[in-house]
Every structure is written in structure tokens, then in C-alpha cells.
mmCIF file with all atom_site columns, C-alpha atoms in Angstrom:
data_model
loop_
_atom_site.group_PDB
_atom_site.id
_atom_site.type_symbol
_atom_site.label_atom_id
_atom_site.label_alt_id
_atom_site.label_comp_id
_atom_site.label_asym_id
_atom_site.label_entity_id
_atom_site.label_seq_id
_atom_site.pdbx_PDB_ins_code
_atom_site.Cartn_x
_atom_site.Cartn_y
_atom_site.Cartn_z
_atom_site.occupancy
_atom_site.B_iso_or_equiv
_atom_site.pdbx_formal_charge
_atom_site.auth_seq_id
_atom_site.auth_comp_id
_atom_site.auth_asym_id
_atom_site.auth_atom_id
_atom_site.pdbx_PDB_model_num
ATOM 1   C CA . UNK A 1 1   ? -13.429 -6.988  -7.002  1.00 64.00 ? 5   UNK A CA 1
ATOM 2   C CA . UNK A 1 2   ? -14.220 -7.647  -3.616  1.00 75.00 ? 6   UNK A CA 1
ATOM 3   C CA . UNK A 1 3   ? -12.905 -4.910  -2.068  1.00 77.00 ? 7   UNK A CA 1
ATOM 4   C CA . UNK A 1 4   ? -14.253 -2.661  -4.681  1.00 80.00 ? 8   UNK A CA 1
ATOM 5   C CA . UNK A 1 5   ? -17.922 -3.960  -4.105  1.00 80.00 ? 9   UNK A CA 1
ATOM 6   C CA . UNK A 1 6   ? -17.438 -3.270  -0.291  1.00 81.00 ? 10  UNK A CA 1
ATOM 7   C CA . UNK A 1 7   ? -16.926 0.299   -1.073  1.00 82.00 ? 11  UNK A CA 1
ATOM 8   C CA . UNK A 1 8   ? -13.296 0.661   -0.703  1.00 85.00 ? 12  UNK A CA 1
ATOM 9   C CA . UNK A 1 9   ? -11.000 2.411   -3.129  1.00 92.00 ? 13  UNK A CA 1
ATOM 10  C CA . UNK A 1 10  ? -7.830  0.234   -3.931  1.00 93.00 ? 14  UNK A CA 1
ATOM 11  C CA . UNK A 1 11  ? -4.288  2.355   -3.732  1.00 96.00 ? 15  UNK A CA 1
ATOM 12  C CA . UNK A 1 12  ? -0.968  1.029   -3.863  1.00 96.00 ? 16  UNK A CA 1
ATOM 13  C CA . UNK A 1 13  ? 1.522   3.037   -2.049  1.00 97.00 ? 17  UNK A CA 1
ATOM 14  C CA . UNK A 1 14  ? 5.167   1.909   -3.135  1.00 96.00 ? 18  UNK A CA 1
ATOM 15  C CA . UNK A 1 15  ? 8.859   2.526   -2.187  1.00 97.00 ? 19  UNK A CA 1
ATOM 16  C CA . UNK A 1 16  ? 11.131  2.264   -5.591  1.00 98.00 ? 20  UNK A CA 1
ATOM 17  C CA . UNK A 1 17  ? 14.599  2.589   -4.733  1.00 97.00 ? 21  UNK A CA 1
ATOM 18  C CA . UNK A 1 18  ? 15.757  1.410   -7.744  1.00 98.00 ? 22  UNK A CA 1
ATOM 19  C CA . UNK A 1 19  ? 14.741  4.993   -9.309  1.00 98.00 ? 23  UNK A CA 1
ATOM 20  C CA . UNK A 1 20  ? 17.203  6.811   -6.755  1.00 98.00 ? 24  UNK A CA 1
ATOM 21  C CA . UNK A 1 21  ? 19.534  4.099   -7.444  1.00 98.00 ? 25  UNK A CA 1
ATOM 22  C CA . UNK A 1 22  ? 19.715  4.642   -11.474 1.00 98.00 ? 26  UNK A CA 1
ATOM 23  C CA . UNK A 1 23  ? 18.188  0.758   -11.904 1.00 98.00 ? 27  UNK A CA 1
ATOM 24  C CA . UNK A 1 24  ? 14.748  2.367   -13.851 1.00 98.00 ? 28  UNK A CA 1
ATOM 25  C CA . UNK A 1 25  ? 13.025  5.629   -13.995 1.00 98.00 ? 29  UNK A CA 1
ATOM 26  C CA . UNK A 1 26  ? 10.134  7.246   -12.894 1.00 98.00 ? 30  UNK A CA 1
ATOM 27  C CA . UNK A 1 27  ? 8.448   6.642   -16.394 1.00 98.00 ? 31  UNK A CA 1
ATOM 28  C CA . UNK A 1 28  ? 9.767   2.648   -16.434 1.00 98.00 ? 32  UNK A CA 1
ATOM 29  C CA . UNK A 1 29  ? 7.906   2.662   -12.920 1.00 98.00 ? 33  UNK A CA 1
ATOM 30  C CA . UNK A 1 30  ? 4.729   4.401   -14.076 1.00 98.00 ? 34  UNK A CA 1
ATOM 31  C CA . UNK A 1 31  ? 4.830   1.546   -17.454 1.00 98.00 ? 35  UNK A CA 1
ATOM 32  C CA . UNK A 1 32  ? 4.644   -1.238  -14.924 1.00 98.00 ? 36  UNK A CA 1
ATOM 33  C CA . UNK A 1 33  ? 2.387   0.128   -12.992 1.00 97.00 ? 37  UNK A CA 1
ATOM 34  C CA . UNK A 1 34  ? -0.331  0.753   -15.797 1.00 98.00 ? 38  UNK A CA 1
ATOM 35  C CA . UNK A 1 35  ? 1.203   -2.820  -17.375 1.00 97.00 ? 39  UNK A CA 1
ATOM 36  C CA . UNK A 1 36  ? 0.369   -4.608  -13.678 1.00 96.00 ? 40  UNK A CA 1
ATOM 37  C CA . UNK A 1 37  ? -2.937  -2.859  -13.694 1.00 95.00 ? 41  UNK A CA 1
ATOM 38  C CA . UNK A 1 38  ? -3.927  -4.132  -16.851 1.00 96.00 ? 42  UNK A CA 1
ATOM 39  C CA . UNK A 1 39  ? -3.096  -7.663  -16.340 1.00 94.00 ? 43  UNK A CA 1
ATOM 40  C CA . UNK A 1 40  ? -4.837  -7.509  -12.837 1.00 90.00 ? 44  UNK A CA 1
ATOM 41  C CA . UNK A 1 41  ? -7.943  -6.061  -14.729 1.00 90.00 ? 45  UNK A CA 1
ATOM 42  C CA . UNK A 1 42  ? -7.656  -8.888  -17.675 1.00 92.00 ? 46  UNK A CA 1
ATOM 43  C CA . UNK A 1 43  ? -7.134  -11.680 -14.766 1.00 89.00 ? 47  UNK A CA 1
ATOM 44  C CA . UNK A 1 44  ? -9.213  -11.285 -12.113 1.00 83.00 ? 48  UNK A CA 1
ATOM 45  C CA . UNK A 1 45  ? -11.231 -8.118  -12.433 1.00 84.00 ? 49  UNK A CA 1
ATOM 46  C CA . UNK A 1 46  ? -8.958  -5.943  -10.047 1.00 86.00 ? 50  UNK A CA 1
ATOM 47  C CA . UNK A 1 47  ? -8.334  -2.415  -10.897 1.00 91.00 ? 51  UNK A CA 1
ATOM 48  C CA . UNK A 1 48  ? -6.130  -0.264  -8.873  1.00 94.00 ? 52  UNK A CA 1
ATOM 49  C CA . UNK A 1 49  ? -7.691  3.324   -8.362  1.00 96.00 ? 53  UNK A CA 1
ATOM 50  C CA . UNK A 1 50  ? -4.158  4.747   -8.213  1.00 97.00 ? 54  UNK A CA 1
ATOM 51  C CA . UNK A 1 51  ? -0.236  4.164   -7.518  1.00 97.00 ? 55  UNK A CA 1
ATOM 52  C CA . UNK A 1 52  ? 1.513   6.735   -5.285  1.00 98.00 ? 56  UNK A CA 1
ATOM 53  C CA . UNK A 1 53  ? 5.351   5.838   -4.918  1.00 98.00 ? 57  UNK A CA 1
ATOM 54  C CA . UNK A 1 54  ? 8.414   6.859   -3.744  1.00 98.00 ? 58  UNK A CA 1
ATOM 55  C CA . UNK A 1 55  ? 11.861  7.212   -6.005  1.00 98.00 ? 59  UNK A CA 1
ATOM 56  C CA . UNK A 1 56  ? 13.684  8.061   -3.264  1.00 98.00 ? 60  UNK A CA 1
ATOM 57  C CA . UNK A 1 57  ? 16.324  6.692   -0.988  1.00 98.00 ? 61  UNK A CA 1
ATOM 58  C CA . UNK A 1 58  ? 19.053  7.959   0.952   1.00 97.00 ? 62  UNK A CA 1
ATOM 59  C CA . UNK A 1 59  ? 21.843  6.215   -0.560  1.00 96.00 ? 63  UNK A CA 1
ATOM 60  C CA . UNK A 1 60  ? 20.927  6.360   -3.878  1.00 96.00 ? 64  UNK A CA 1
ATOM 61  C CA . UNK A 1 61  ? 23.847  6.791   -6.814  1.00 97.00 ? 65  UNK A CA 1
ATOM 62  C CA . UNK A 1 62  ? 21.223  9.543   -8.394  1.00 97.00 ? 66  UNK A CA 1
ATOM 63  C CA . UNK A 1 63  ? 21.663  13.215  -6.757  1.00 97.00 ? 67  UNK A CA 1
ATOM 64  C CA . UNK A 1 64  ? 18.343  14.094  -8.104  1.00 97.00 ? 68  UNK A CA 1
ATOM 65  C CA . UNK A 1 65  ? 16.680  10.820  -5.864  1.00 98.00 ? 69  UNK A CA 1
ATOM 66  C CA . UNK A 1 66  ? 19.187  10.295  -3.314  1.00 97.00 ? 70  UNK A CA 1
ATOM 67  C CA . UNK A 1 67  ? 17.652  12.099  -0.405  1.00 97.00 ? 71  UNK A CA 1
ATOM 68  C CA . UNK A 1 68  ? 15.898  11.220  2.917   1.00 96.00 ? 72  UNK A CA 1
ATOM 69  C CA . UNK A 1 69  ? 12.097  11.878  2.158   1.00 97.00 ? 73  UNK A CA 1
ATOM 70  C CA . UNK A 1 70  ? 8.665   11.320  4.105   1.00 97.00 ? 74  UNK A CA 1
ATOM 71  C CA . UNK A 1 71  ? 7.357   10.185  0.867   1.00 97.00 ? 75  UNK A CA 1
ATOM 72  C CA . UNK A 1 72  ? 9.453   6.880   1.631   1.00 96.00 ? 76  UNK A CA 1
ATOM 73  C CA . UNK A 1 73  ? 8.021   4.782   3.726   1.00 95.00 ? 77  UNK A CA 1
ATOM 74  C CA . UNK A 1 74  ? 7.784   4.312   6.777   1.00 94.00 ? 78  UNK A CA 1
ATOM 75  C CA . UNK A 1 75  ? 6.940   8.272   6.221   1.00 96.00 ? 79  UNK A CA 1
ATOM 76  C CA . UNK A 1 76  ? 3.476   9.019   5.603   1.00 96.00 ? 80  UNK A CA 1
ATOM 77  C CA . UNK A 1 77  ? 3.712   11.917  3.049   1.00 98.00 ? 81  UNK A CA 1
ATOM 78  C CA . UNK A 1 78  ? 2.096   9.656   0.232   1.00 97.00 ? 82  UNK A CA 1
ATOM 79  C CA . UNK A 1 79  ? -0.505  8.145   2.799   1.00 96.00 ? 83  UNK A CA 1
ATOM 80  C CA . UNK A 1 80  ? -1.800  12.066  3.063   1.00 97.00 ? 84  UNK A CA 1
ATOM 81  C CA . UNK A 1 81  ? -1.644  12.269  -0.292  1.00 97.00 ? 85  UNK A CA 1
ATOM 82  C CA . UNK A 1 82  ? -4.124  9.760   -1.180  1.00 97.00 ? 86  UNK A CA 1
ATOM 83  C CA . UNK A 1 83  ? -6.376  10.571  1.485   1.00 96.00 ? 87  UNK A CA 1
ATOM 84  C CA . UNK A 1 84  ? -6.443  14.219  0.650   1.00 97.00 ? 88  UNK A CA 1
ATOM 85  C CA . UNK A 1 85  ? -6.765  13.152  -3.092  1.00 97.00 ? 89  UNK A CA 1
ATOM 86  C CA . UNK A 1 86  ? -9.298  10.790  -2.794  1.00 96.00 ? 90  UNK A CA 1
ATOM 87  C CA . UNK A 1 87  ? -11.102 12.130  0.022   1.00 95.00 ? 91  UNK A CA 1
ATOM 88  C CA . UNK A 1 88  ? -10.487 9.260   2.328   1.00 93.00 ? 92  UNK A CA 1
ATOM 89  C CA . UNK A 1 89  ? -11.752 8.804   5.787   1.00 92.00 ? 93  UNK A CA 1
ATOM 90  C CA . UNK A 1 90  ? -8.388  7.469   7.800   1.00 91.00 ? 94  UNK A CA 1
ATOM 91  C CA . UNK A 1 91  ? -10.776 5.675   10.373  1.00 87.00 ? 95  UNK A CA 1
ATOM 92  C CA . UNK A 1 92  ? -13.115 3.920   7.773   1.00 87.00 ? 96  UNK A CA 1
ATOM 93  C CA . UNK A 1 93  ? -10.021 2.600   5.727   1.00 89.00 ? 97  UNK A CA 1
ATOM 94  C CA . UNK A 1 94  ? -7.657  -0.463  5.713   1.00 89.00 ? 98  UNK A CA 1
ATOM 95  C CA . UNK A 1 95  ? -4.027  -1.103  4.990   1.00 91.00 ? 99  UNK A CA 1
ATOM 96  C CA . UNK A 1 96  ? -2.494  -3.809  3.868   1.00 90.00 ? 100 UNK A CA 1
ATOM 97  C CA . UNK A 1 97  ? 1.448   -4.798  3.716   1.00 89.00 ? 101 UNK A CA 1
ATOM 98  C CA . UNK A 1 98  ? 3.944   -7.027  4.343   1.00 86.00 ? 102 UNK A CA 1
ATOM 99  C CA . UNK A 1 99  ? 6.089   -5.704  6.049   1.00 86.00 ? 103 UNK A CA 1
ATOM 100 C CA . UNK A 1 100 ? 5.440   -3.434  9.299   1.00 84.00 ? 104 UNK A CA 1
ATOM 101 C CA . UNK A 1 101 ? 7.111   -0.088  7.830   1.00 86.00 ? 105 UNK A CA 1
ATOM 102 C CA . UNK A 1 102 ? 4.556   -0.260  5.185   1.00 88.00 ? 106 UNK A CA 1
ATOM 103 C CA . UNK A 1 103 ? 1.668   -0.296  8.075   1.00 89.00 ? 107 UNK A CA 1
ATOM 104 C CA . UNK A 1 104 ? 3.086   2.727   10.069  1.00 91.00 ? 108 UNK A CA 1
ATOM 105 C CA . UNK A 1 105 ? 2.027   5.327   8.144   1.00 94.00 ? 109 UNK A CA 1
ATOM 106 C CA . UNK A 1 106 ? -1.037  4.159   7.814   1.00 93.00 ? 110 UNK A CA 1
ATOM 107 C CA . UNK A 1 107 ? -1.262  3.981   11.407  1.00 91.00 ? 111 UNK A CA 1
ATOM 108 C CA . UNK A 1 108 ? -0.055  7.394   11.922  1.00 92.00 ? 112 UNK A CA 1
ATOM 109 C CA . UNK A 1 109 ? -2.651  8.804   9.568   1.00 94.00 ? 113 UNK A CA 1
ATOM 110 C CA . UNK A 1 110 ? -5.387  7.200   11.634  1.00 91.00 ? 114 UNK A CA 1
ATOM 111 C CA . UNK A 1 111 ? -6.598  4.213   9.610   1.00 90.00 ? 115 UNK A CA 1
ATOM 112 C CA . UNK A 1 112 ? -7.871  1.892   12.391  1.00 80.00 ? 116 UNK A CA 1
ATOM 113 C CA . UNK A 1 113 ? -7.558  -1.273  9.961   1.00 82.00 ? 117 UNK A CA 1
ATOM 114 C CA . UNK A 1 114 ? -4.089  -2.667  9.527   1.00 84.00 ? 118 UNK A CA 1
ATOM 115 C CA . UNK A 1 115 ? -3.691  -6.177  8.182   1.00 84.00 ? 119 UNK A CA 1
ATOM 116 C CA . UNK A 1 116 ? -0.256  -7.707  8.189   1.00 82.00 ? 120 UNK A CA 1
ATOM 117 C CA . UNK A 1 117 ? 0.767   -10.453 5.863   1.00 81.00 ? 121 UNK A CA 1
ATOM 118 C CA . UNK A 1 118 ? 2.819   -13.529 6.518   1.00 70.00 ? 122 UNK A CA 1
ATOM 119 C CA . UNK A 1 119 ? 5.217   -11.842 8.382   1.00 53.00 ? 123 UNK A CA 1
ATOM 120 C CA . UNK A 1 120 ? 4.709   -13.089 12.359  1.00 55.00 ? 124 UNK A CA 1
ATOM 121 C CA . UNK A 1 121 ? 8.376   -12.512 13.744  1.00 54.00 ? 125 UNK A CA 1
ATOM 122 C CA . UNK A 1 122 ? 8.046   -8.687  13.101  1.00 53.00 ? 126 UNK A CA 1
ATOM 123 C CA . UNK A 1 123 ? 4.260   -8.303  14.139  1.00 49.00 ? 127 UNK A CA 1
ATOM 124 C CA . UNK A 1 124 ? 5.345   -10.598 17.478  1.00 47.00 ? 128 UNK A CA 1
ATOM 125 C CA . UNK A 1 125 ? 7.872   -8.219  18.080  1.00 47.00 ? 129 UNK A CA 1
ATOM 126 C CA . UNK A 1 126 ? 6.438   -4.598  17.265  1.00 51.00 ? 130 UNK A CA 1
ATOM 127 C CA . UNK A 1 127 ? 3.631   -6.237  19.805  1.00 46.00 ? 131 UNK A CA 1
ATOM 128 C CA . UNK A 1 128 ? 1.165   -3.556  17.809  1.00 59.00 ? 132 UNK A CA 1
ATOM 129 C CA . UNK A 1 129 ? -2.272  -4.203  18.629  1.00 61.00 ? 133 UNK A CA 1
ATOM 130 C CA . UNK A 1 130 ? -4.214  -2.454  16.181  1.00 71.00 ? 134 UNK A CA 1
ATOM 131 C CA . UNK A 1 131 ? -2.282  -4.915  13.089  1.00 80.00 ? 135 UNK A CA 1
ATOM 132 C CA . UNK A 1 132 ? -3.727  -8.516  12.491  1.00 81.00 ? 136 UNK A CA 1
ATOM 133 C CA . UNK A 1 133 ? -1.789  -10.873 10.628  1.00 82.00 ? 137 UNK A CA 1
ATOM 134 C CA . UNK A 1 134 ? -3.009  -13.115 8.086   1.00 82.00 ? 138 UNK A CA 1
ATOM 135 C CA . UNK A 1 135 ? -1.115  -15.846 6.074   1.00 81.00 ? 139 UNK A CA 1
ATOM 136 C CA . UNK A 1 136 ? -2.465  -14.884 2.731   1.00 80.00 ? 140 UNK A CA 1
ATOM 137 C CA . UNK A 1 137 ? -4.962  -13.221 0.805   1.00 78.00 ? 141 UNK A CA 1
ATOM 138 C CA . UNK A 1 138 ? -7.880  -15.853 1.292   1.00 81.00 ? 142 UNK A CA 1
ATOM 139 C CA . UNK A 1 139 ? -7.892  -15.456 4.761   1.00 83.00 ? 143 UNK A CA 1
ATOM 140 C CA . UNK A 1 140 ? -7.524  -11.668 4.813   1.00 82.00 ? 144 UNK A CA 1
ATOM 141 C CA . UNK A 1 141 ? -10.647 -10.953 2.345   1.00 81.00 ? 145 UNK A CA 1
ATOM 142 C CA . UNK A 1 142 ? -12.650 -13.149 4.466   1.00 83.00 ? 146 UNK A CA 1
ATOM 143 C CA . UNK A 1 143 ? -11.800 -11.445 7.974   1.00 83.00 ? 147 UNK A CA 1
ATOM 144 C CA . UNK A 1 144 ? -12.517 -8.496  6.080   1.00 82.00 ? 148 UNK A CA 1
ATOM 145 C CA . UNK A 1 145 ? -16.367 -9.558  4.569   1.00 79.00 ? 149 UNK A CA 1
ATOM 146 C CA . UNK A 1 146 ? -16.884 -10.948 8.231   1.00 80.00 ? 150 UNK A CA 1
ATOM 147 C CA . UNK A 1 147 ? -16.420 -7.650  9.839   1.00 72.00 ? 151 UNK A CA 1
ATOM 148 C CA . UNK A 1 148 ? -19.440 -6.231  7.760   1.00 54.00 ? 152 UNK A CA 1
ATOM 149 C CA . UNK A 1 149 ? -17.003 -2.985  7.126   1.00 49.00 ? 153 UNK A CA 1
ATOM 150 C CA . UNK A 1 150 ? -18.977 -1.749  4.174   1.00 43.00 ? 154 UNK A CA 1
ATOM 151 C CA . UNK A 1 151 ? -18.331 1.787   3.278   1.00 41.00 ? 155 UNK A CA 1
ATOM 152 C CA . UNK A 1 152 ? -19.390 3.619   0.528   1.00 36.00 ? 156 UNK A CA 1
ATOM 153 C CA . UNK A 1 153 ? -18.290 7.850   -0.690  1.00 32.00 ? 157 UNK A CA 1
#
């Protein structure tokens, strides 16, 4: 991929409610994963390094889930995680969401890169000048190869 030949390692870092909530379990979460990863793989050549998420949630119907947690986002537990796991440098990485919560831990663990997409109310109104938004994916690899931000570990 793209990001893969720039040097980057891809992680998804994932709130799943549902678990707390009795919807699916941790093992249903960790089939789709591996399911998306092989159909990304088989489609376009993407392979995710490695899924981190969160089961939790504060009003969840499970006792064993139903807890406030800093794995959740916007709590960066899983964000130190990965870069302790993966040896990640915070200030030569980039995050990408949709949504601003999924950009604040990021933030708060240093990475310098935050790309926002399609969502311009909330990055107009959290005014945060360290996330650019982009309107899809097209736009966002190509800001990305334009700003030469090659790294390699």
C-alpha cells in the first residue's frame, strides 16, 4: 500500500461498544477484524499491522464491559499501547479518523500528524490547529505523498 511503502505501520484503534453492550464478543470482534483484513489484502493490497480496540463502555448491559476505561476513546491507553508495542515515534506518525475523539489521543500522545475526515462542523468548532481535514481518502494520501513524510524503523 501506499502508506506501507512510505514507511508507516497501519493500526486501527477501535471503540466496540457493542461488546459491553452484549451485541458480539470479543472473539466475534477479533473474526471481523482478521475477515476485514483479508478482504482489504485480496482487494487492494492493504494489510493492517494490527487492531487494538476497546469493549468497553460505561453503560453497557455487560458487568464484565460496562465500565469507564482510558482504553475507550477519546482515552489514549490503546494509543500507548501501540506505540510501546510497535516502537512508534509519536512525532513521526499520523492519525487518521472521523470523528475528533478519535484524533485526541493521538494528539495527546504527541503524534504531530492528525488528518480529519469529512467531518468540517466539528473540526470548525474544536478550532484545533494541528488536524487537517480532508473530504476523502484521495485527497488525504496525496497531502500525505506531497509532504515527503517518509519514515522508515
Amino acid at each position: 500500500t501506499i502508506l506501507s511503502k512510505m514507511g508507516y505501520t497501519l493500526i486501527v484503534i477501535t471503540n466496540q461498544s457493542g461488546v459491553a453492550r452484549g451485541y458480539f464478543t470479543e472473539n466475534d470482534v477479533n473474526k471481523f477484524h482478521k475477515q476485514m483484513n483479508e478482504d482489504l489484502y485480496q482487494s487492494n493490497g492493504i494489510k493492517i499491522d494490527k487492531f487494538y480496540f476497546s469493549p468497553f463502555h460505561p453503560d453497557g448491559s455487560l458487568d464484565k464491559y460496562s465500565k469507564q476505561s482510558n482504553c475507550r476513546k477519546p482515552g489514549n491507553a490503546l494509543f500507548k499501547l501501540a506505540i510501546q508495542d510497535f516502537n512508534i515515534s509519536s512525532s513521526h506518525s499520523i492519525a487518521i479518523g472521523d470523528k475528533y475523539t478519535d484524533l485526541e489521543p493521538a494528539l495527546n500522545c504527541g503524534v504531530e500528524c492528525v488528518y480529519l475526515l469529512e467531518d468540517k462542523k466539528e473540526f470548525i468548532s474544536n478550532s484545533i490547529s494541528k488536524v487537517r481535514n480532508f473530504k476523502n481518502w484521495y485527497e488525504l494520501i496525496a497531502n500525505i505523498k506531497s509532504t515527503d513524510r517518509v519514515f522508515h524503523s
